[in-house]
JSON list of C-alpha atoms in Angstrom, two decimals:
[
{"chain": "A", "resi": 142, "resn": "UNK", "atom": "CA", "xyz": [64.97, 16.25, -35.00]},
{"chain": "A", "resi": 143, "resn": "UNK", "atom": "CA", "xyz": [65.55, 16.02, -38.75]},
{"chain": "A", "resi": 144, "resn": "UNK", "atom": "CA", "xyz": [67.41, 12.72, -38.35]},
{"chain": "A", "resi": 145, "resn": "UNK", "atom": "CA", "xyz": [64.49, 11.24, -36.41]},
{"chain": "A", "resi": 146, "resn": "UNK", "atom": "CA", "xyz": [61.99, 12.28, -39.07]},
{"chain": "A", "resi": 147, "resn": "UNK", "atom": "CA", "xyz": [64.25, 10.98, -41.84]},
{"chain": "A", "resi": 148, "resn": "UNK", "atom": "CA", "xyz": [64.49, 7.72, -39.90]},
{"chain": "A", "resi": 149, "resn": "UNK", "atom": "CA", "xyz": [60.68, 7.56, -39.77]},
{"chain": "A", "resi": 150, "resn": "UNK", "atom": "CA", "xyz": [60.44, 8.05, -43.52]},
{"chain": "A", "resi": 151, "resn": "UNK", "atom": "CA", "xyz": [63.11, 5.39, -44.07]},
{"chain": "A", "resi": 152, "resn": "UNK", "atom": "CA", "xyz": [61.09, 2.96, -41.93]},
{"chain": "A", "resi": 153, "resn": "UNK", "atom": "CA", "xyz": [58.03, 3.58, -44.07]},
{"chain": "A", "resi": 154, "resn": "UNK", "atom": "CA", "xyz": [60.00, 3.16, -47.30]},
{"chain": "A", "resi": 155, "resn": "UNK", "atom": "CA", "xyz": [61.34, -0.13, -45.95]},
{"chain": "A", "resi": 156, "resn": "UNK", "atom": "CA", "xyz": [57.86, -1.22, -44.92]},
{"chain": "A", "resi": 157, "resn": "UNK", "atom": "CA", "xyz": [56.22, -0.40, -48.26]},
{"chain": "A", "resi": 158, "resn": "UNK", "atom": "CA", "xyz": [59.00, -1.85, -50.43]},
{"chain": "A", "resi": 159, "resn": "UNK", "atom": "CA", "xyz": [60.01, -4.94, -48.44]},
{"chain": "A", "resi": 160, "resn": "UNK", "atom": "CA", "xyz": [57.30, -5.89, -45.99]},
{"chain": "A", "resi": 161, "resn": "UNK", "atom": "CA", "xyz": [54.33, -4.82, -48.12]},
{"chain": "A", "resi": 162, "resn": "UNK", "atom": "CA", "xyz": [56.07, -6.00, -51.32]},
{"chain": "A", "resi": 163, "resn": "UNK", "atom": "CA", "xyz": [56.04, -2.75, -53.29]},
{"chain": "A", "resi": 164, "resn": "UNK", "atom": "CA", "xyz": [52.40, -2.01, -52.51]},
{"chain": "A", "resi": 165, "resn": "UNK", "atom": "CA", "xyz": [51.14, 1.42, -53.49]},
{"chain": "A", "resi": 166, "resn": "UNK", "atom": "CA", "xyz": [49.78, 3.75, -50.83]},
{"chain": "A", "resi": 167, "resn": "UNK", "atom": "CA", "xyz": [46.23, 3.23, -52.09]},
{"chain": "A", "resi": 168, "resn": "UNK", "atom": "CA", "xyz": [46.58, -0.55, -52.09]},
{"chain": "A", "resi": 169, "resn": "UNK", "atom": "CA", "xyz": [48.02, -0.52, -48.59]},
{"chain": "A", "resi": 170, "resn": "UNK", "atom": "CA", "xyz": [45.23, 1.63, -47.15]},
{"chain": "A", "resi": 171, "resn": "UNK", "atom": "CA", "xyz": [42.41, -0.21, -48.92]},
{"chain": "A", "resi": 172, "resn": "UNK", "atom": "CA", "xyz": [43.64, -3.78, -48.59]},
{"chain": "A", "resi": 173, "resn": "UNK", "atom": "CA", "xyz": [41.38, -6.24, -46.81]},
{"chain": "A", "resi": 174, "resn": "UNK", "atom": "CA", "xyz": [42.44, -8.22, -43.79]},
{"chain": "A", "resi": 175, "resn": "UNK", "atom": "CA", "xyz": [42.23, -11.62, -45.45]},
{"chain": "A", "resi": 176, "resn": "UNK", "atom": "CA", "xyz": [44.23, -10.40, -48.46]},
{"chain": "A", "resi": 177, "resn": "UNK", "atom": "CA", "xyz": [47.00, -8.82, -46.37]},
{"chain": "A", "resi": 178, "resn": "UNK", "atom": "CA", "xyz": [50.26, -10.35, -45.21]},
{"chain": "A", "resi": 179, "resn": "UNK", "atom": "CA", "xyz": [52.94, -9.35, -42.72]},
{"chain": "A", "resi": 180, "resn": "UNK", "atom": "CA", "xyz": [50.40, -7.44, -40.65]},
{"chain": "A", "resi": 181, "resn": "UNK", "atom": "CA", "xyz": [52.39, -7.65, -37.42]},
{"chain": "A", "resi": 182, "resn": "UNK", "atom": "CA", "xyz": [55.64, -6.10, -38.79]},
{"chain": "A", "resi": 183, "resn": "UNK", "atom": "CA", "xyz": [53.64, -3.30, -40.42]},
{"chain": "A", "resi": 184, "resn": "UNK", "atom": "CA", "xyz": [51.88, -2.61, -37.13]},
{"chain": "A", "resi": 185, "resn": "UNK", "atom": "CA", "xyz": [55.17, -2.53, -35.23]},
{"chain": "A", "resi": 186, "resn": "UNK", "atom": "CA", "xyz": [56.83, -0.15, -37.71]},
{"chain": "A", "resi": 187, "resn": "UNK", "atom": "CA", "xyz": [53.81, 2.16, -37.77]},
{"chain": "A", "resi": 188, "resn": "UNK", "atom": "CA", "xyz": [53.77, 2.16, -33.96]},
{"chain": "A", "resi": 189, "resn": "UNK", "atom": "CA", "xyz": [57.47, 3.09, -33.89]},
{"chain": "A", "resi": 190, "resn": "UNK", "atom": "CA", "xyz": [56.95, 5.97, -36.33]},
{"chain": "A", "resi": 191, "resn": "UNK", "atom": "CA", "xyz": [53.91, 7.37, -34.53]},
{"chain": "A", "resi": 192, "resn": "UNK", "atom": "CA", "xyz": [55.77, 7.14, -31.21]},
{"chain": "A", "resi": 193, "resn": "UNK", "atom": "CA", "xyz": [58.85, 8.96, -32.51]},
{"chain": "A", "resi": 194, "resn": "UNK", "atom": "CA", "xyz": [56.90, 11.67, -34.35]},
{"chain": "A", "resi": 195, "resn": "UNK", "atom": "CA", "xyz": [54.60, 12.27, -31.37]},
{"chain": "A", "resi": 196, "resn": "UNK", "atom": "CA", "xyz": [57.57, 12.47, -29.01]},
{"chain": "A", "resi": 197, "resn": "UNK", "atom": "CA", "xyz": [59.33, 15.04, -31.20]},
{"chain": "A", "resi": 198, "resn": "UNK", "atom": "CA", "xyz": [56.21, 17.21, -31.32]},
{"chain": "A", "resi": 199, "resn": "UNK", "atom": "CA", "xyz": [55.13, 16.99, -27.68]},
{"chain": "A", "resi": 200, "resn": "UNK", "atom": "CA", "xyz": [58.56, 17.17, -26.05]},
{"chain": "A", "resi": 201, "resn": "UNK", "atom": "CA", "xyz": [58.81, 20.91, -26.77]},
{"chain": "A", "resi": 202, "resn": "UNK", "atom": "CA", "xyz": [55.85, 21.53, -24.46]},
{"chain": "A", "resi": 203, "resn": "UNK", "atom": "CA", "xyz": [56.96, 19.42, -21.50]},
{"chain": "A", "resi": 204, "resn": "UNK", "atom": "CA", "xyz": [57.44, 21.84, -18.57]},
{"chain": "A", "resi": 205, "resn": "UNK", "atom": "CA", "xyz": [60.18, 19.85, -16.78]},
{"chain": "A", "resi": 206, "resn": "UNK", "atom": "CA", "xyz": [61.67, 16.40, -16.56]},
{"chain": "A", "resi": 207, "resn": "UNK", "atom": "CA", "xyz": [60.74, 14.99, -13.10]},
{"chain": "A", "resi": 208, "resn": "UNK", "atom": "CA", "xyz": [63.68, 14.97, -10.71]},
{"chain": "A", "resi": 209, "resn": "UNK", "atom": "CA", "xyz": [63.50, 11.22, -10.09]},
{"chain": "A", "resi": 210, "resn": "UNK", "atom": "CA", "xyz": [63.85, 10.71, -13.86]},
{"chain": "A", "resi": 211, "resn": "UNK", "atom": "CA", "xyz": [66.49, 13.40, -14.37]},
{"chain": "A", "resi": 212, "resn": "UNK", "atom": "CA", "xyz": [68.64, 11.85, -11.61]},
{"chain": "A", "resi": 213, "resn": "UNK", "atom": "CA", "xyz": [68.76, 8.52, -13.43]},
{"chain": "A", "resi": 214, "resn": "UNK", "atom": "CA", "xyz": [71.84, 8.05, -15.57]},
{"chain": "A", "resi": 215, "resn": "UNK", "atom": "CA", "xyz": [72.36, 5.50, -18.33]},
{"chain": "A", "resi": 216, "resn": "UNK", "atom": "CA", "xyz": [75.98, 5.17, -19.49]},
{"chain": "A", "resi": 217, "resn": "UNK", "atom": "CA", "xyz": [76.61, 8.61, -18.03]},
{"chain": "A", "resi": 218, "resn": "UNK", "atom": "CA", "xyz": [73.72, 10.28, -19.87]},
{"chain": "A", "resi": 219, "resn": "UNK", "atom": "CA", "xyz": [70.57, 11.84, -18.47]},
{"chain": "A", "resi": 220, "resn": "UNK", "atom": "CA", "xyz": [67.18, 11.92, -20.15]},
{"chain": "A", "resi": 221, "resn": "UNK", "atom": "CA", "xyz": [66.26, 15.26, -21.68]},
{"chain": "A", "resi": 222, "resn": "UNK", "atom": "CA", "xyz": [62.70, 16.32, -22.48]},
{"chain": "A", "resi": 223, "resn": "UNK", "atom": "CA", "xyz": [62.63, 14.30, -25.69]},
{"chain": "A", "resi": 224, "resn": "UNK", "atom": "CA", "xyz": [63.99, 11.19, -23.98]},
{"chain": "A", "resi": 225, "resn": "UNK", "atom": "CA", "xyz": [61.49, 11.46, -21.15]},
{"chain": "A", "resi": 226, "resn": "UNK", "atom": "CA", "xyz": [58.59, 12.03, -23.56]},
{"chain": "A", "resi": 227, "resn": "UNK", "atom": "CA", "xyz": [59.68, 9.08, -25.70]},
{"chain": "A", "resi": 228, "resn": "UNK", "atom": "CA", "xyz": [59.95, 6.86, -22.63]},
{"chain": "A", "resi": 229, "resn": "UNK", "atom": "CA", "xyz": [56.49, 7.88, -21.42]},
{"chain": "A", "resi": 230, "resn": "UNK", "atom": "CA", "xyz": [54.84, 7.36, -24.81]},
{"chain": "A", "resi": 231, "resn": "UNK", "atom": "CA", "xyz": [56.54, 3.98, -25.32]},
{"chain": "A", "resi": 232, "resn": "UNK", "atom": "CA", "xyz": [55.31, 2.91, -21.88]},
{"chain": "A", "resi": 233, "resn": "UNK", "atom": "CA", "xyz": [51.83, 4.18, -22.83]},
{"chain": "A", "resi": 234, "resn": "UNK", "atom": "CA", "xyz": [51.63, 2.24, -26.11]},
{"chain": "A", "resi": 235, "resn": "UNK", "atom": "CA", "xyz": [53.23, -0.97, -24.86]},
{"chain": "A", "resi": 236, "resn": "UNK", "atom": "CA", "xyz": [50.97, -1.07, -21.81]},
{"chain": "A", "resi": 237, "resn": "UNK", "atom": "CA", "xyz": [47.84, -0.28, -23.77]},
{"chain": "A", "resi": 238, "resn": "UNK", "atom": "CA", "xyz": [48.66, -2.85, -26.45]},
{"chain": "A", "resi": 239, "resn": "UNK", "atom": "CA", "xyz": [49.33, -5.55, -23.84]},
{"chain": "A", "resi": 240, "resn": "UNK", "atom": "CA", "xyz": [46.11, -4.73, -22.01]},
{"chain": "A", "resi": 241, "resn": "UNK", "atom": "CA", "xyz": [44.22, -4.70, -25.32]},
{"chain": "A", "resi": 242, "resn": "UNK", "atom": "CA", "xyz": [45.52, -8.17, -26.14]},
{"chain": "A", "resi": 243, "resn": "UNK", "atom": "CA", "xyz": [44.54, -9.42, -22.69]},
{"chain": "A", "resi": 244, "resn": "UNK", "atom": "CA", "xyz": [41.12, -7.78, -23.02]},
{"chain": "A", "resi": 245, "resn": "UNK", "atom": "CA", "xyz": [40.30, -9.61, -26.24]},
{"chain": "A", "resi": 246, "resn": "UNK", "atom": "CA", "xyz": [41.60, -12.88, -24.83]},
{"chain": "A", "resi": 247, "resn": "UNK", "atom": "CA", "xyz": [39.61, -12.51, -21.62]},
{"chain": "A", "resi": 248, "resn": "UNK", "atom": "CA", "xyz": [36.29, -12.03, -23.42]},
{"chain": "A", "resi": 249, "resn": "UNK", "atom": "CA", "xyz": [36.93, -15.05, -25.65]},
{"chain": "A", "resi": 250, "resn": "UNK", "atom": "CA", "xyz": [37.40, -12.98, -28.82]},
{"chain": "A", "resi": 251, "resn": "UNK", "atom": "CA", "xyz": [41.14, -13.39, -29.32]},
{"chain": "A", "resi": 252, "resn": "UNK", "atom": "CA", "xyz": [40.90, -13.82, -33.09]},
{"chain": "A", "resi": 253, "resn": "UNK", "atom": "CA", "xyz": [39.55, -10.27, -33.41]},
{"chain": "A", "resi": 254, "resn": "UNK", "atom": "CA", "xyz": [42.73, -8.83, -31.89]},
{"chain": "A", "resi": 255, "resn": "UNK", "atom": "CA", "xyz": [44.71, -9.35, -35.09]},
{"chain": "A", "resi": 256, "resn": "UNK", "atom": "CA", "xyz": [41.91, -7.68, -37.09]},
{"chain": "A", "resi": 257, "resn": "UNK", "atom": "CA", "xyz": [41.95, -4.83, -34.59]},
{"chain": "A", "resi": 258, "resn": "UNK", "atom": "CA", "xyz": [45.65, -4.01, -34.93]},
{"chain": "A", "resi": 259, "resn": "UNK", "atom": "CA", "xyz": [45.48, -4.51, -38.71]},
{"chain": "A", "resi": 260, "resn": "UNK", "atom": "CA", "xyz": [42.74, -1.88, -38.91]},
{"chain": "A", "resi": 261, "resn": "UNK", "atom": "CA", "xyz": [44.31, 0.50, -36.40]},
{"chain": "A", "resi": 262, "resn": "UNK", "atom": "CA", "xyz": [47.56, 0.40, -38.40]},
{"chain": "A", "resi": 263, "resn": "UNK", "atom": "CA", "xyz": [45.83, 2.20, -41.27]},
{"chain": "A", "resi": 264, "resn": "UNK", "atom": "CA", "xyz": [44.53, 4.90, -38.94]},
{"chain": "A", "resi": 265, "resn": "UNK", "atom": "CA", "xyz": [47.90, 5.50, -37.29]},
{"chain": "A", "resi": 266, "resn": "UNK", "atom": "CA", "xyz": [49.69, 5.38, -40.64]},
{"chain": "A", "resi": 267, "resn": "UNK", "atom": "CA", "xyz": [47.74, 8.42, -41.83]},
{"chain": "A", "resi": 268, "resn": "UNK", "atom": "CA", "xyz": [48.03, 10.15, -38.46]},
{"chain": "A", "resi": 269, "resn": "UNK", "atom": "CA", "xyz": [51.81, 9.70, -38.44]},
{"chain": "A", "resi": 270, "resn": "UNK", "atom": "CA", "xyz": [52.15, 11.65, -41.69]},
{"chain": "A", "resi": 271, "resn": "UNK", "atom": "CA", "xyz": [50.11, 14.48, -40.20]},
{"chain": "A", "resi": 272, "resn": "UNK", "atom": "CA", "xyz": [52.40, 14.46, -37.17]},
{"chain": "A", "resi": 273, "resn": "UNK", "atom": "CA", "xyz": [55.52, 14.57, -39.35]},
{"chain": "A", "resi": 274, "resn": "UNK", "atom": "CA", "xyz": [54.08, 17.59, -41.21]},
{"chain": "A", "resi": 275, "resn": "UNK", "atom": "CA", "xyz": [53.31, 19.28, -37.87]},
{"chain": "A", "resi": 276, "resn": "UNK", "atom": "CA", "xyz": [56.86, 18.59, -36.66]},
{"chain": "A", "resi": 277, "resn": "UNK", "atom": "CA", "xyz": [58.37, 20.20, -39.75]},
{"chain": "A", "resi": 278, "resn": "UNK", "atom": "CA", "xyz": [56.05, 23.22, -39.46]},
{"chain": "A", "resi": 279, "resn": "UNK", "atom": "CA", "xyz": [56.78, 23.50, -35.74]},
{"chain": "A", "resi": 280, "resn": "UNK", "atom": "CA", "xyz": [60.56, 23.51, -36.08]},
{"chain": "A", "resi": 281, "resn": "UNK", "atom": "CA", "xyz": [61.10, 25.30, -39.38]},
{"chain": "A", "resi": 282, "resn": "UNK", "atom": "CA", "xyz": [58.44, 28.00, -39.48]},
{"chain": "A", "resi": 283, "resn": "UNK", "atom": "CA", "xyz": [58.04, 31.00, -37.17]},
{"chain": "A", "resi": 284, "resn": "UNK", "atom": "CA", "xyz": [54.98, 30.13, -35.09]},
{"chain": "A", "resi": 285, "resn": "UNK", "atom": "CA", "xyz": [53.77, 31.14, -31.66]},
{"chain": "A", "resi": 286, "resn": "UNK", "atom": "CA", "xyz": [54.22, 28.02, -29.54]},
{"chain": "A", "resi": 287, "resn": "UNK", "atom": "CA", "xyz": [51.82, 29.19, -26.85]},
{"chain": "A", "resi": 288, "resn": "UNK", "atom": "CA", "xyz": [49.00, 29.60, -29.36]},
{"chain": "A", "resi": 289, "resn": "UNK", "atom": "CA", "xyz": [49.94, 26.38, -31.15]},
{"chain": "A", "resi": 290, "resn": "UNK", "atom": "CA", "xyz": [49.62, 24.39, -27.93]},
{"chain": "A", "resi": 291, "resn": "UNK", "atom": "CA", "xyz": [45.92, 25.26, -27.81]},
{"chain": "A", "resi": 292, "resn": "UNK", "atom": "CA", "xyz": [45.53, 24.27, -31.47]},
{"chain": "A", "resi": 293, "resn": "UNK", "atom": "CA", "xyz": [47.35, 21.00, -30.81]},
{"chain": "A", "resi": 294, "resn": "UNK", "atom": "CA", "xyz": [45.04, 20.32, -27.88]},
{"chain": "A", "resi": 295, "resn": "UNK", "atom": "CA", "xyz": [41.94, 20.72, -30.05]},
{"chain": "A", "resi": 296, "resn": "UNK", "atom": "CA", "xyz": [43.56, 18.76, -32.88]},
{"chain": "A", "resi": 297, "resn": "UNK", "atom": "CA", "xyz": [44.35, 15.78, -30.68]},
{"chain": "A", "resi": 298, "resn": "UNK", "atom": "CA", "xyz": [40.92, 15.97, -29.05]},
{"chain": "A", "resi": 299, "resn": "UNK", "atom": "CA", "xyz": [39.33, 15.77, -32.49]},
{"chain": "A", "resi": 300, "resn": "UNK", "atom": "CA", "xyz": [41.64, 12.88, -33.45]},
{"chain": "A", "resi": 301, "resn": "UNK", "atom": "CA", "xyz": [40.67, 10.99, -30.31]},
{"chain": "A", "resi": 302, "resn": "UNK", "atom": "CA", "xyz": [36.92, 11.43, -30.88]},
{"chain": "A", "resi": 303, "resn": "UNK", "atom": "CA", "xyz": [37.31, 10.52, -34.55]},
{"chain": "A", "resi": 304, "resn": "UNK", "atom": "CA", "xyz": [39.30, 7.41, -33.61]},
{"chain": "A", "resi": 305, "resn": "UNK", "atom": "CA", "xyz": [36.58, 6.23, -31.22]},
{"chain": "A", "resi": 306, "resn": "UNK", "atom": "CA", "xyz": [33.94, 6.53, -33.96]},
{"chain": "A", "resi": 307, "resn": "UNK", "atom": "CA", "xyz": [36.34, 4.95, -36.45]},
{"chain": "A", "resi": 308, "resn": "UNK", "atom": "CA", "xyz": [36.67, 1.93, -34.16]},
{"chain": "A", "resi": 309, "resn": "UNK", "atom": "CA", "xyz": [32.94, 1.80, -33.40]},
{"chain": "A", "resi": 310, "resn": "UNK", "atom": "CA", "xyz": [31.65, 1.92, -36.95]},
{"chain": "A", "resi": 311, "resn": "UNK", "atom": "CA", "xyz": [34.42, 0.38, -39.03]},
{"chain": "A", "resi": 312, "resn": "UNK", "atom": "CA", "xyz": [33.23, -2.30, -41.42]},
{"chain": "A", "resi": 313, "resn": "UNK", "atom": "CA", "xyz": [35.73, -4.80, -39.98]},
{"chain": "A", "resi": 314, "resn": "UNK", "atom": "CA", "xyz": [33.80, -4.64, -36.67]},
{"chain": "A", "resi": 315, "resn": "UNK", "atom": "CA", "xyz": [37.00, -4.54, -34.67]},
{"chain": "A", "resi": 316, "resn": "UNK", "atom": "CA", "xyz": [35.36, -3.87, -31.31]},
{"chain": "A", "resi": 317, "resn": "UNK", "atom": "CA", "xyz": [33.44, -6.59, -29.41]},
{"chain": "A", "resi": 318, "resn": "UNK", "atom": "CA", "xyz": [29.83, -7.13, -30.44]},
{"chain": "A", "resi": 319, "resn": "UNK", "atom": "CA", "xyz": [28.26, -6.52, -27.03]},
{"chain": "A", "resi": 320, "resn": "UNK", "atom": "CA", "xyz": [27.77, -2.86, -26.15]},
{"chain": "A", "resi": 321, "resn": "UNK", "atom": "CA", "xyz": [29.08, -3.12, -22.59]},
{"chain": "A", "resi": 322, "resn": "UNK", "atom": "CA", "xyz": [32.37, -4.57, -23.85]},
{"chain": "A", "resi": 323, "resn": "UNK", "atom": "CA", "xyz": [32.65, -1.65, -26.25]},
{"chain": "A", "resi": 324, "resn": "UNK", "atom": "CA", "xyz": [32.00, 0.77, -23.40]},
{"chain": "A", "resi": 325, "resn": "UNK", "atom": "CA", "xyz": [34.54, -1.03, -21.21]},
{"chain": "A", "resi": 326, "resn": "UNK", "atom": "CA", "xyz": [37.18, -0.93, -23.95]},
{"chain": "A", "resi": 327, "resn": "UNK", "atom": "CA", "xyz": [36.74, 2.78, -24.67]},
{"chain": "A", "resi": 328, "resn": "UNK", "atom": "CA", "xyz": [36.84, 3.76, -20.98]},
{"chain": "A", "resi": 329, "resn": "UNK", "atom": "CA", "xyz": [39.65, 1.51, -19.77]},
{"chain": "A", "resi": 330, "resn": "UNK", "atom": "CA", "xyz": [41.87, 1.22, -22.85]},
{"chain": "A", "resi": 331, "resn": "UNK", "atom": "CA", "xyz": [41.32, 4.55, -24.59]},
{"chain": "A", "resi": 332, "resn": "UNK", "atom": "CA", "xyz": [40.40, 7.23, -22.06]},
{"chain": "A", "resi": 333, "resn": "UNK", "atom": "CA", "xyz": [42.16, 6.02, -18.88]},
{"chain": "A", "resi": 334, "resn": "UNK", "atom": "CA", "xyz": [45.63, 5.46, -20.46]},
{"chain": "A", "resi": 335, "resn": "UNK", "atom": "CA", "xyz": [45.40, 8.86, -22.18]},
{"chain": "A", "resi": 336, "resn": "UNK", "atom": "CA", "xyz": [44.71, 10.58, -18.86]},
{"chain": "A", "resi": 337, "resn": "UNK", "atom": "CA", "xyz": [47.66, 8.73, -17.34]},
{"chain": "A", "resi": 338, "resn": "UNK", "atom": "CA", "xyz": [49.94, 9.87, -20.17]},
{"chain": "A", "resi": 339, "resn": "UNK", "atom": "CA", "xyz": [48.76, 13.46, -19.73]},
{"chain": "A", "resi": 340, "resn": "UNK", "atom": "CA", "xyz": [49.56, 13.29, -16.03]},
{"chain": "A", "resi": 341, "resn": "UNK", "atom": "CA", "xyz": [53.01, 11.82, -16.68]},
{"chain": "A", "resi": 342, "resn": "UNK", "atom": "CA", "xyz": [53.94, 14.53, -19.17]},
{"chain": "A", "resi": 343, "resn": "UNK", "atom": "CA", "xyz": [52.34, 17.70, -17.85]},
{"chain": "A", "resi": 344, "resn": "UNK", "atom": "CA", "xyz": [52.07, 17.33, -14.07]}
]
């Protein structure tokens, strides 16, 4: 676990020093879209970090690895709980990102997609640090995992609701202008994939 978290920190150091050209944390979080560069690499790195940190945290609560997954072998190795969680979350993010891109293209608002992932990068950047802190607390401090699961559930519920409002009212206006497109995006690309991920991991 510690090597994964150190790898996440290294990715962020690389991103801030090389990709963002020695930008400070404040400058990175407050930069405007038209003043920013290398948005796509920053989004990809942030997505990798959030995926790894989330997998480390959630994998300890996965009841079992499904038999059809456990029976698969790659180079003689089987997926453990972390591997299965990582695979499920990667599938979740890749699918949702691809559908998000197609959604913006289909409504004739493709240019807003780049503004969307630029803005969401800032949100997930902050969230990833919270996840790293939770991972360290979870593995290195004596806590009751059963009680913590309930706290995690409420924490992620709050994060989800906050993210929806963040997207709705952000000054960059990253969601489509028409209300029914906003409703469609939230239902099909925020709520539905999350329910699918929950089913994959806990049922």
